[in-house]
Short mmCIF file of N, CA and C in Angstrom, two decimals:
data_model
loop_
_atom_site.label_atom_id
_atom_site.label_comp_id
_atom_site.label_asym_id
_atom_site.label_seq_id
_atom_site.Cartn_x
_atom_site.Cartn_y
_atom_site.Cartn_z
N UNK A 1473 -47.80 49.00 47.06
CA UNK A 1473 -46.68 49.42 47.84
C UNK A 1473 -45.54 48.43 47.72
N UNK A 1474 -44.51 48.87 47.33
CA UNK A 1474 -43.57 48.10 47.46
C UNK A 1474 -42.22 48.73 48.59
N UNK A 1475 -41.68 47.34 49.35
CA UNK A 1475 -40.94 47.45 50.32
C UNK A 1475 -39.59 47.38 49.82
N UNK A 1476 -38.88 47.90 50.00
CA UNK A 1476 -37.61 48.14 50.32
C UNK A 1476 -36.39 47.17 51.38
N UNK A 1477 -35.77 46.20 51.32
CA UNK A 1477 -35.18 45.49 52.22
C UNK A 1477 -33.49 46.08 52.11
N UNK A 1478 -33.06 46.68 53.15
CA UNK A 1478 -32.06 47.28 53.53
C UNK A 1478 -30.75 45.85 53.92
N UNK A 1479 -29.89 46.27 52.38
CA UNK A 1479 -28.56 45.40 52.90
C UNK A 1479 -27.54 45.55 53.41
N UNK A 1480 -26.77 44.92 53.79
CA UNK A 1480 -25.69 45.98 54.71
C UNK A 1480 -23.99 45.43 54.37
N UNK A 1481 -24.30 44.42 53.15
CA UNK A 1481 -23.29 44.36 52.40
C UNK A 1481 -22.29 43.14 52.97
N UNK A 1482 -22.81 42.56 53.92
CA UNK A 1482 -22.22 41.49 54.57
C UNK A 1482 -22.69 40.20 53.92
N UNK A 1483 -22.25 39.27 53.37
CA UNK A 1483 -23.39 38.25 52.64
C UNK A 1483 -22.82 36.93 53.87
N UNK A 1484 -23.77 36.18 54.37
CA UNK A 1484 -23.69 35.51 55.21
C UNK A 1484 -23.85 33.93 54.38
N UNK A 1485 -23.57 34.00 53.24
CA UNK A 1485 -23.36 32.44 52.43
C UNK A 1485 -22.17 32.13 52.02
N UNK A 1486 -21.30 31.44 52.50
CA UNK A 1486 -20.69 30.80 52.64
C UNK A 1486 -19.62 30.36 51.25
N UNK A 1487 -18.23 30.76 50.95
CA UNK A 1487 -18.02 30.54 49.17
C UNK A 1487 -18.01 29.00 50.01
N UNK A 1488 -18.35 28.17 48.52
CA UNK A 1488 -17.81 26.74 48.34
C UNK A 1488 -16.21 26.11 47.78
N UNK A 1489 -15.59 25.80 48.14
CA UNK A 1489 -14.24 25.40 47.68
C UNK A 1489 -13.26 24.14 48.63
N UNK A 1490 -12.34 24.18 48.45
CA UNK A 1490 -11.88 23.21 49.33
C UNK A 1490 -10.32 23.84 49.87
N UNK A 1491 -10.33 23.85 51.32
CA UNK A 1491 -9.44 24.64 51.91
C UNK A 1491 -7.75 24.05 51.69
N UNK A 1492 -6.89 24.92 51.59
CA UNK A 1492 -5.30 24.37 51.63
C UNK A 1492 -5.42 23.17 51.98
N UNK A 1493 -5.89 22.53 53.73
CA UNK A 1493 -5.22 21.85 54.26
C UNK A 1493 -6.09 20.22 53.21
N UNK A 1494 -7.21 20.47 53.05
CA UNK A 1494 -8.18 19.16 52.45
C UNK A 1494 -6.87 18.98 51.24
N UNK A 1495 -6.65 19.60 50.26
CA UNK A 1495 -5.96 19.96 49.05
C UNK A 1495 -4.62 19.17 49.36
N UNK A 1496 -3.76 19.33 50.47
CA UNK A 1496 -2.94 18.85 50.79
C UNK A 1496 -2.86 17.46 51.35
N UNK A 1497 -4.01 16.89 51.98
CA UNK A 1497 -4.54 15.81 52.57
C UNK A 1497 -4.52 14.69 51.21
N UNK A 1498 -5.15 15.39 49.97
CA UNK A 1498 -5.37 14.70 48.76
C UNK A 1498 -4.17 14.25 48.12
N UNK A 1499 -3.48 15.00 48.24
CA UNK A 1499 -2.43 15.21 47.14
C UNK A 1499 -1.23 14.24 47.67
N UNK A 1500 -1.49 14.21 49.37
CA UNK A 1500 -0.55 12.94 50.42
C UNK A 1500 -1.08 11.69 49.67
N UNK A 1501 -2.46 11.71 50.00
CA UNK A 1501 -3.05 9.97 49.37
C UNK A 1501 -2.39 9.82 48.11
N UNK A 1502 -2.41 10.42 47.00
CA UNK A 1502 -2.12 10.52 45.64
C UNK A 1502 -0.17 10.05 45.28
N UNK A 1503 0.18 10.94 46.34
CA UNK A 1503 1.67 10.56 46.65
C UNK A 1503 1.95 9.35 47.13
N UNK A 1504 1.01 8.65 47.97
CA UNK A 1504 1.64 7.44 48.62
C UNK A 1504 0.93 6.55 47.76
N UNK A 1505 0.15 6.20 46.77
CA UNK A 1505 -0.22 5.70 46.09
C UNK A 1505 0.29 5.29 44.67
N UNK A 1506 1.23 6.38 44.29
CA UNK A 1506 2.08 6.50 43.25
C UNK A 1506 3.32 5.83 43.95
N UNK A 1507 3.60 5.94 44.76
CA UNK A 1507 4.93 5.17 45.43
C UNK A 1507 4.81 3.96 45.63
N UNK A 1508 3.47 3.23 45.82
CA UNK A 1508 3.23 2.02 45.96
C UNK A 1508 3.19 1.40 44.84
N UNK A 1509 2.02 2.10 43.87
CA UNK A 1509 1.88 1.41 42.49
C UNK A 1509 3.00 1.25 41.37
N UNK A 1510 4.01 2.61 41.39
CA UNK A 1510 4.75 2.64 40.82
C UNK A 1510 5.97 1.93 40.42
N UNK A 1511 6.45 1.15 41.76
CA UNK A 1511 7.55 -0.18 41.49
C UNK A 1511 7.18 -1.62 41.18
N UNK A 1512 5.96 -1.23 41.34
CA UNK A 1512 4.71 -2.61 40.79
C UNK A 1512 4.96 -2.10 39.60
N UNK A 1513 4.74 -1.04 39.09
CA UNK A 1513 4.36 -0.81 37.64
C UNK A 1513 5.65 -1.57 36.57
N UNK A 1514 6.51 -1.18 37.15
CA UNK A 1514 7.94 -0.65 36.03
C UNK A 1514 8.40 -2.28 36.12
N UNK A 1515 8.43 -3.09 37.15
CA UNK A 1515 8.64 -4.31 37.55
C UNK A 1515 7.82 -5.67 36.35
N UNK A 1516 6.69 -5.13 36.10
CA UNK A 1516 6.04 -5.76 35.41
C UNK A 1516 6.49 -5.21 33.50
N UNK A 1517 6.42 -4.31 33.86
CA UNK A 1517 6.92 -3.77 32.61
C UNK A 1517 8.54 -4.76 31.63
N UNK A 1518 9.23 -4.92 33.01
CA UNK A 1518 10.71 -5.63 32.61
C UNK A 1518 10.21 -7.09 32.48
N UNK A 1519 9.24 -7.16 33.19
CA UNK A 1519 8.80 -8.96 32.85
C UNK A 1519 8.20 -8.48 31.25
N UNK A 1520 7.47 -8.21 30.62
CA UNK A 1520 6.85 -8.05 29.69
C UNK A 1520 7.56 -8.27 28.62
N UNK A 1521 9.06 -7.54 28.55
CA UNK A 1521 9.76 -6.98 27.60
C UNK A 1521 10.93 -8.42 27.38
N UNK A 1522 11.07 -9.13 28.57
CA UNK A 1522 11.09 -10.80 28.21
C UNK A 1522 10.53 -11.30 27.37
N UNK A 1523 9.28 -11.66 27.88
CA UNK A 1523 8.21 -12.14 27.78
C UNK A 1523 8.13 -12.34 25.64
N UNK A 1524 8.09 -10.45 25.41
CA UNK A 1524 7.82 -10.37 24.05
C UNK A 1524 8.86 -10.77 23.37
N UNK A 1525 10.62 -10.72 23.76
CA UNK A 1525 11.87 -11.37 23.28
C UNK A 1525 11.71 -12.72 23.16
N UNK A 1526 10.72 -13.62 24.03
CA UNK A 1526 10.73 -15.03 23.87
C UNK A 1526 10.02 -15.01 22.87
N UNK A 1527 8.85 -14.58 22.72
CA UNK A 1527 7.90 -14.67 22.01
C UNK A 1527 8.66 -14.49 20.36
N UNK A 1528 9.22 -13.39 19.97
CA UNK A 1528 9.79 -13.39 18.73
C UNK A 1528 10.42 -14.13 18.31
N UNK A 1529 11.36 -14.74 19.51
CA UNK A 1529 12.10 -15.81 19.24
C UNK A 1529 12.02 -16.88 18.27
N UNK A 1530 10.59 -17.15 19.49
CA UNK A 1530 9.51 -18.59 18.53
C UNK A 1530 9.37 -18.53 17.68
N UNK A 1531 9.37 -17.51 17.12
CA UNK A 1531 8.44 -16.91 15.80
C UNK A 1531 9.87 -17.38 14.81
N UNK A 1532 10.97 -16.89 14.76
CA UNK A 1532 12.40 -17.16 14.03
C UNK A 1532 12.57 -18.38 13.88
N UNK A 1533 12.18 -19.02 15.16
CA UNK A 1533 12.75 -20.32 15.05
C UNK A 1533 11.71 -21.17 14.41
N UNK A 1534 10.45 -21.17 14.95
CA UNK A 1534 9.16 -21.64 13.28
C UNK A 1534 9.95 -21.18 11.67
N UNK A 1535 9.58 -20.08 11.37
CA UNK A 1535 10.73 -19.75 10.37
C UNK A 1535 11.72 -20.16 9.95
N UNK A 1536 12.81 -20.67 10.82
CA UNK A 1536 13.78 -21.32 10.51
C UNK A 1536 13.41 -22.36 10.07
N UNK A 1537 12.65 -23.55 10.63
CA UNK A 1537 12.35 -24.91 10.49
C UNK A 1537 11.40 -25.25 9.26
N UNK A 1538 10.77 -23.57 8.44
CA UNK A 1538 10.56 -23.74 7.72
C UNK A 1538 11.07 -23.58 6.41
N UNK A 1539 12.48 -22.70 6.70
CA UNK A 1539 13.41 -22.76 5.70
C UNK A 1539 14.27 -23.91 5.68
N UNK A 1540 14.59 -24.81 6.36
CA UNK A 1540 15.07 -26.26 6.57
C UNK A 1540 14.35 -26.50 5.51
N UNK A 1541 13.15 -27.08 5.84
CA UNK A 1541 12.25 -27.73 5.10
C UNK A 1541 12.22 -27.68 3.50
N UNK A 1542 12.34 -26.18 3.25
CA UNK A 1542 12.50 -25.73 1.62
C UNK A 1542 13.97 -26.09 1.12
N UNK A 1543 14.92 -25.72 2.04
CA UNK A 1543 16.39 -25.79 1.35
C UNK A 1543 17.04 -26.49 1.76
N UNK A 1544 16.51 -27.41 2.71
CA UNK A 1544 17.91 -28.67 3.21
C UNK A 1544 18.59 -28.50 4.64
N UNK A 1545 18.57 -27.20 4.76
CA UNK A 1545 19.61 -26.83 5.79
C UNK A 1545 18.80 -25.49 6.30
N UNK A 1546 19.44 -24.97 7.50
CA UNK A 1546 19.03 -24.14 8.24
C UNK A 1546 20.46 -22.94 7.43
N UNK A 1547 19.91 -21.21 7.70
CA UNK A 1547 20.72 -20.73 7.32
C UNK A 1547 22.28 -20.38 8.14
N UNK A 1548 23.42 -20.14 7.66
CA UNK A 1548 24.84 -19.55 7.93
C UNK A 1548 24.72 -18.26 9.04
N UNK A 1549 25.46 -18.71 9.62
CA UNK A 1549 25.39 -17.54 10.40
C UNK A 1549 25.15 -16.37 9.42
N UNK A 1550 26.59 -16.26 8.71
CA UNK A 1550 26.67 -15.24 7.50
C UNK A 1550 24.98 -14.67 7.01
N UNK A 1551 24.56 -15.92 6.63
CA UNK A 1551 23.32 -15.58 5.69
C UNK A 1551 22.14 -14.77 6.77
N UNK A 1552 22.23 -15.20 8.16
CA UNK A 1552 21.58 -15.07 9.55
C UNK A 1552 20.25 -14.83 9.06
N UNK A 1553 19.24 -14.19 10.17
CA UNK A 1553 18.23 -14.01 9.90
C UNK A 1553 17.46 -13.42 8.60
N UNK A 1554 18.45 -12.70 8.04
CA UNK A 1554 17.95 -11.97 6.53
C UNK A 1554 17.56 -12.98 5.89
N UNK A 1555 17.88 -14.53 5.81
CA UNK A 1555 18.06 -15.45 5.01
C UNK A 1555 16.12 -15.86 5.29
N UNK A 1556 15.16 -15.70 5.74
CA UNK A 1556 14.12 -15.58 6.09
C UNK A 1556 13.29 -14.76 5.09
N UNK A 1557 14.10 -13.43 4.78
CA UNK A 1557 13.09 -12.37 4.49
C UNK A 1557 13.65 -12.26 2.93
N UNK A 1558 14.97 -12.68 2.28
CA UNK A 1558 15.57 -12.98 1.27
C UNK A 1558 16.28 -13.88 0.69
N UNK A 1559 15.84 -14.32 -0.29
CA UNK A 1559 16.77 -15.47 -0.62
C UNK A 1559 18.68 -14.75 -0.74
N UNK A 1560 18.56 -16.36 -0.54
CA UNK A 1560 20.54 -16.17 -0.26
C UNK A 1560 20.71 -16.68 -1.44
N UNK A 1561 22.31 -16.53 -2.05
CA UNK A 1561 22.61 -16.96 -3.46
C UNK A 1561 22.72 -18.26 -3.68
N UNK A 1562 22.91 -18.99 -2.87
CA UNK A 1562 23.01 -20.24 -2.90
C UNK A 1562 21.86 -20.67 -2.41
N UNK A 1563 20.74 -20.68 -2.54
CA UNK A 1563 19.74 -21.98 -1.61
C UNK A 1563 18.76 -21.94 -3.36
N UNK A 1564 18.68 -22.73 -3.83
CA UNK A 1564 17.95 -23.02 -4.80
C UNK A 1564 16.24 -23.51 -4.85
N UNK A 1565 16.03 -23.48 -3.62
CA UNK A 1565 14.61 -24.02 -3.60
C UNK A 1565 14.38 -23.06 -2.45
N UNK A 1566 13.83 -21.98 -2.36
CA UNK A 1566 13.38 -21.26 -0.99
C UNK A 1566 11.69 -20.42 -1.81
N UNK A 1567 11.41 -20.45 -0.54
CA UNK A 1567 9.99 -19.98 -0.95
C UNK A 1567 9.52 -18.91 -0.01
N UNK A 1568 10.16 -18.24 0.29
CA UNK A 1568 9.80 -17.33 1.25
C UNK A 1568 9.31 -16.01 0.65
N UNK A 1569 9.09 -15.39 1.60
CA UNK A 1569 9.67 -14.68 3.08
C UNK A 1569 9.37 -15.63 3.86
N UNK A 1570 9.61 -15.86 4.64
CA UNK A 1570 9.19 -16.92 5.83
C UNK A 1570 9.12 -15.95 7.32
N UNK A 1571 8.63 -14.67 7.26
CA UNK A 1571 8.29 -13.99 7.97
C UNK A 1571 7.32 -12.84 7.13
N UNK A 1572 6.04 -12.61 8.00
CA UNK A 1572 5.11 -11.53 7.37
C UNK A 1572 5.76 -9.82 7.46
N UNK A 1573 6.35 -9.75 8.20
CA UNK A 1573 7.02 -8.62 8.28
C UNK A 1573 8.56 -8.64 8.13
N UNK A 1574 8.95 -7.62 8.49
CA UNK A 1574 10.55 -7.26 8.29
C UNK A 1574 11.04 -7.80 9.89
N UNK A 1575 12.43 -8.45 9.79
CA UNK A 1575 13.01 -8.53 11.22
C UNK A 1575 12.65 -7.68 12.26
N UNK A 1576 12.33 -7.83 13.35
CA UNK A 1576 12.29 -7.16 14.46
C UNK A 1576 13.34 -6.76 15.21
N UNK A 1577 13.75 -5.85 15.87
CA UNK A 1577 15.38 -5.69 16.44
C UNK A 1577 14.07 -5.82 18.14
N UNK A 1578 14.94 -6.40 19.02
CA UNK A 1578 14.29 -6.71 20.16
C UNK A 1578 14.13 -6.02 21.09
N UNK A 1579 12.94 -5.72 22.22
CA UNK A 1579 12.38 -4.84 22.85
C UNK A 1579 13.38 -3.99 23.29
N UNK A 1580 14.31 -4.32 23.08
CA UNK A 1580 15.50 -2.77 24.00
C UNK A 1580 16.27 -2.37 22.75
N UNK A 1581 15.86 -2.33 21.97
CA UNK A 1581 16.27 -1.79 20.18
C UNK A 1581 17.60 -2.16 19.32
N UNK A 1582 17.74 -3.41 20.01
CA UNK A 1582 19.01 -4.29 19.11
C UNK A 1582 18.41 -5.15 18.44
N UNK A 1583 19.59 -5.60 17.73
CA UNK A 1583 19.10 -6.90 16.83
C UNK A 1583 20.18 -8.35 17.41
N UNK A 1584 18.91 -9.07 17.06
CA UNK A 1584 19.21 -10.62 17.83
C UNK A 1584 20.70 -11.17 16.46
N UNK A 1585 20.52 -11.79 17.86
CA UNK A 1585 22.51 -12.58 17.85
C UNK A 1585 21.85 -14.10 17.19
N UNK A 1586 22.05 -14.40 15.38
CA UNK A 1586 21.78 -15.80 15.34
C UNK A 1586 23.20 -16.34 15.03
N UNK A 1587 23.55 -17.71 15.01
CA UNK A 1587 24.37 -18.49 15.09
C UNK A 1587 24.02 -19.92 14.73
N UNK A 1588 24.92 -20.46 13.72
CA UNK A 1588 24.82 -21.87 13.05
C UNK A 1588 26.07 -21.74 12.78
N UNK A 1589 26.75 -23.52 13.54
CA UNK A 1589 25.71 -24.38 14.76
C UNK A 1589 25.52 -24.00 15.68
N UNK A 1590 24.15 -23.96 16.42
CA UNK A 1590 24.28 -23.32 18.44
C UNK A 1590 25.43 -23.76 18.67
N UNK A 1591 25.66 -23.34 19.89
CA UNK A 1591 26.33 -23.28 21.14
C UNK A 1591 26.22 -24.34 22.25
N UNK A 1592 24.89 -24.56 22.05
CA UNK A 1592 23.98 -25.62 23.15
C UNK A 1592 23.32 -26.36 23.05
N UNK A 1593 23.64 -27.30 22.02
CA UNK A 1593 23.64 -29.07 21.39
C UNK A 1593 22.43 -28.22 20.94
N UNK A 1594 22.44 -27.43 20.34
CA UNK A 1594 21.00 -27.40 19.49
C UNK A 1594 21.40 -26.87 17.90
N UNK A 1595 20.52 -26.50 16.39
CA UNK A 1595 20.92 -26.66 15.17
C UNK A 1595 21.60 -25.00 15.13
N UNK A 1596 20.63 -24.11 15.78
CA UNK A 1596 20.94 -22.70 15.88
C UNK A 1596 20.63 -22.12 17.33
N UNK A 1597 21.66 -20.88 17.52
CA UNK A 1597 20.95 -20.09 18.80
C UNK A 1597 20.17 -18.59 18.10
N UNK A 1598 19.32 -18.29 18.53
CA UNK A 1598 18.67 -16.94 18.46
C UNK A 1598 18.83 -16.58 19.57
N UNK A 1599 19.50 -15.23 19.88
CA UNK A 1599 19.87 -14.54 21.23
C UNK A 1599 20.15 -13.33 20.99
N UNK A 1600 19.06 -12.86 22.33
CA UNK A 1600 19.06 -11.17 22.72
C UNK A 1600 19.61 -10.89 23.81
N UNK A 1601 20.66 -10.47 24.00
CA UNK A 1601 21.68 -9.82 25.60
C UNK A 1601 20.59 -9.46 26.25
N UNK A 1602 19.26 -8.90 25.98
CA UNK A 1602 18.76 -8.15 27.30
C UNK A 1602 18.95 -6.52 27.34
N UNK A 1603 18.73 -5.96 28.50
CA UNK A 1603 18.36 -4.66 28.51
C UNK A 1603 19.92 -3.91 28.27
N UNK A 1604 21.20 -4.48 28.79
CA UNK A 1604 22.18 -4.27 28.82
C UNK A 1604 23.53 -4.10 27.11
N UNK A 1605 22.70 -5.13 26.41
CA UNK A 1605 22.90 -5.77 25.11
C UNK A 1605 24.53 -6.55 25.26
N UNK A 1606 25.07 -6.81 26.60
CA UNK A 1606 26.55 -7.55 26.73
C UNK A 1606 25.85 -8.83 27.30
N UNK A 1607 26.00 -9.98 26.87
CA UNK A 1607 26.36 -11.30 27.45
C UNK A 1607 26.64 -11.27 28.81
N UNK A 1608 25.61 -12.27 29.11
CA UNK A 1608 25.13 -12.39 31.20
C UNK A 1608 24.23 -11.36 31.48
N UNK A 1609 24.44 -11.11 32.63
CA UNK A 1609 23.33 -9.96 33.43
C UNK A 1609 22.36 -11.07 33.72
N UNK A 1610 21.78 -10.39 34.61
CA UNK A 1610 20.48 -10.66 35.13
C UNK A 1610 19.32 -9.73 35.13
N UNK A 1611 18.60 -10.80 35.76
CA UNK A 1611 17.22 -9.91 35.68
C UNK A 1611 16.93 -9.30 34.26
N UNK A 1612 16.83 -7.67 34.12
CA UNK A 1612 16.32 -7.10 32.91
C UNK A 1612 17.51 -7.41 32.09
N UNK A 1613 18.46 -7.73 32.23
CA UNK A 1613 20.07 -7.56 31.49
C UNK A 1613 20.29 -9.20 31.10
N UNK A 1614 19.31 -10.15 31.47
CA UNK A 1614 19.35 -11.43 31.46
C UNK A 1614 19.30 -11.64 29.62
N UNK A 1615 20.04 -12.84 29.27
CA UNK A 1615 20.31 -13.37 28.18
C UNK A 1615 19.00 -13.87 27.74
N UNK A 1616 18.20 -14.39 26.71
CA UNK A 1616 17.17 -14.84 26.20
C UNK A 1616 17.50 -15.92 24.96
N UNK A 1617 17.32 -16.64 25.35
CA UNK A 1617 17.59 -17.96 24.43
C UNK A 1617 16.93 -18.28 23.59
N UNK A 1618 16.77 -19.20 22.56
CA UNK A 1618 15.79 -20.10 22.08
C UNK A 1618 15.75 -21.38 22.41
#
């Protein structure tokens, strides 16, 4: 014998999901979390982009001191940084590239300002304007020296 169990089309289990208001509760945390992290984020980001302008810097100015070394003298403004990656017509003893790669134009997509003699009792300046690319500013717009 088999029984028969009479349904009546009501199902008393429950869907699983998560209601508007939970959904909205989430999405607050998520919002105020992005507002917090986010000026942390971008803040560190402008330190960074220093950070890597100094860093290249160094790198030019090793370079430089090693084209001294080969030719006597540091290069002409004229001759500027190319004078690294090619010989100039005049330097008779160079042995370069004196960089493994090609010039870098600096984290905000210019190319650095060299100069012989510095400016600032020193042999040369290597200088990037910053986020702005005009002379002064601060902060992200700040000048970067060697």
């Amino acid at each position: 014998m088999t029984q028969k169990v009479a349904t009546t089309g009501v199902s008393s289990v429950r869907s699983r999901g998560f209601t508007l208001l939970e959904l909205l509760v989430v999405m607050a945390i998520i919002g105020l979390l992005a507002a917090y992290v986010g000026p942390k984020y971008f803040s560190q980001l402008g330190k960074s982009e220093h950070n890597v302008a100094k860093a290249q810097i160094e790198s030019f100015a090793k370079a430089l001191d090693a084209f001294r070394l080969d030719a006597g003298r540091y290069p002409t403004t004229a001759e500027g940084l190319n004078a690294l990656m090619a010989k100039p017509v005049n330097v008779r003893t160079w042995s370069g590239p004196y960089l493994a790669k090609e010039i870098p134009l600096d984290p905000w997509g210019k190319t650095y300002i060299y100069k012989n003699p510095g400016t600032r009792g020193r042999d040369f300046d290597i200088v990037s304007y910053g986020s702005d690319g005009q002379p002064g500013g601060a902060d992200a717009a700040a000048d970067i020296f060697n």
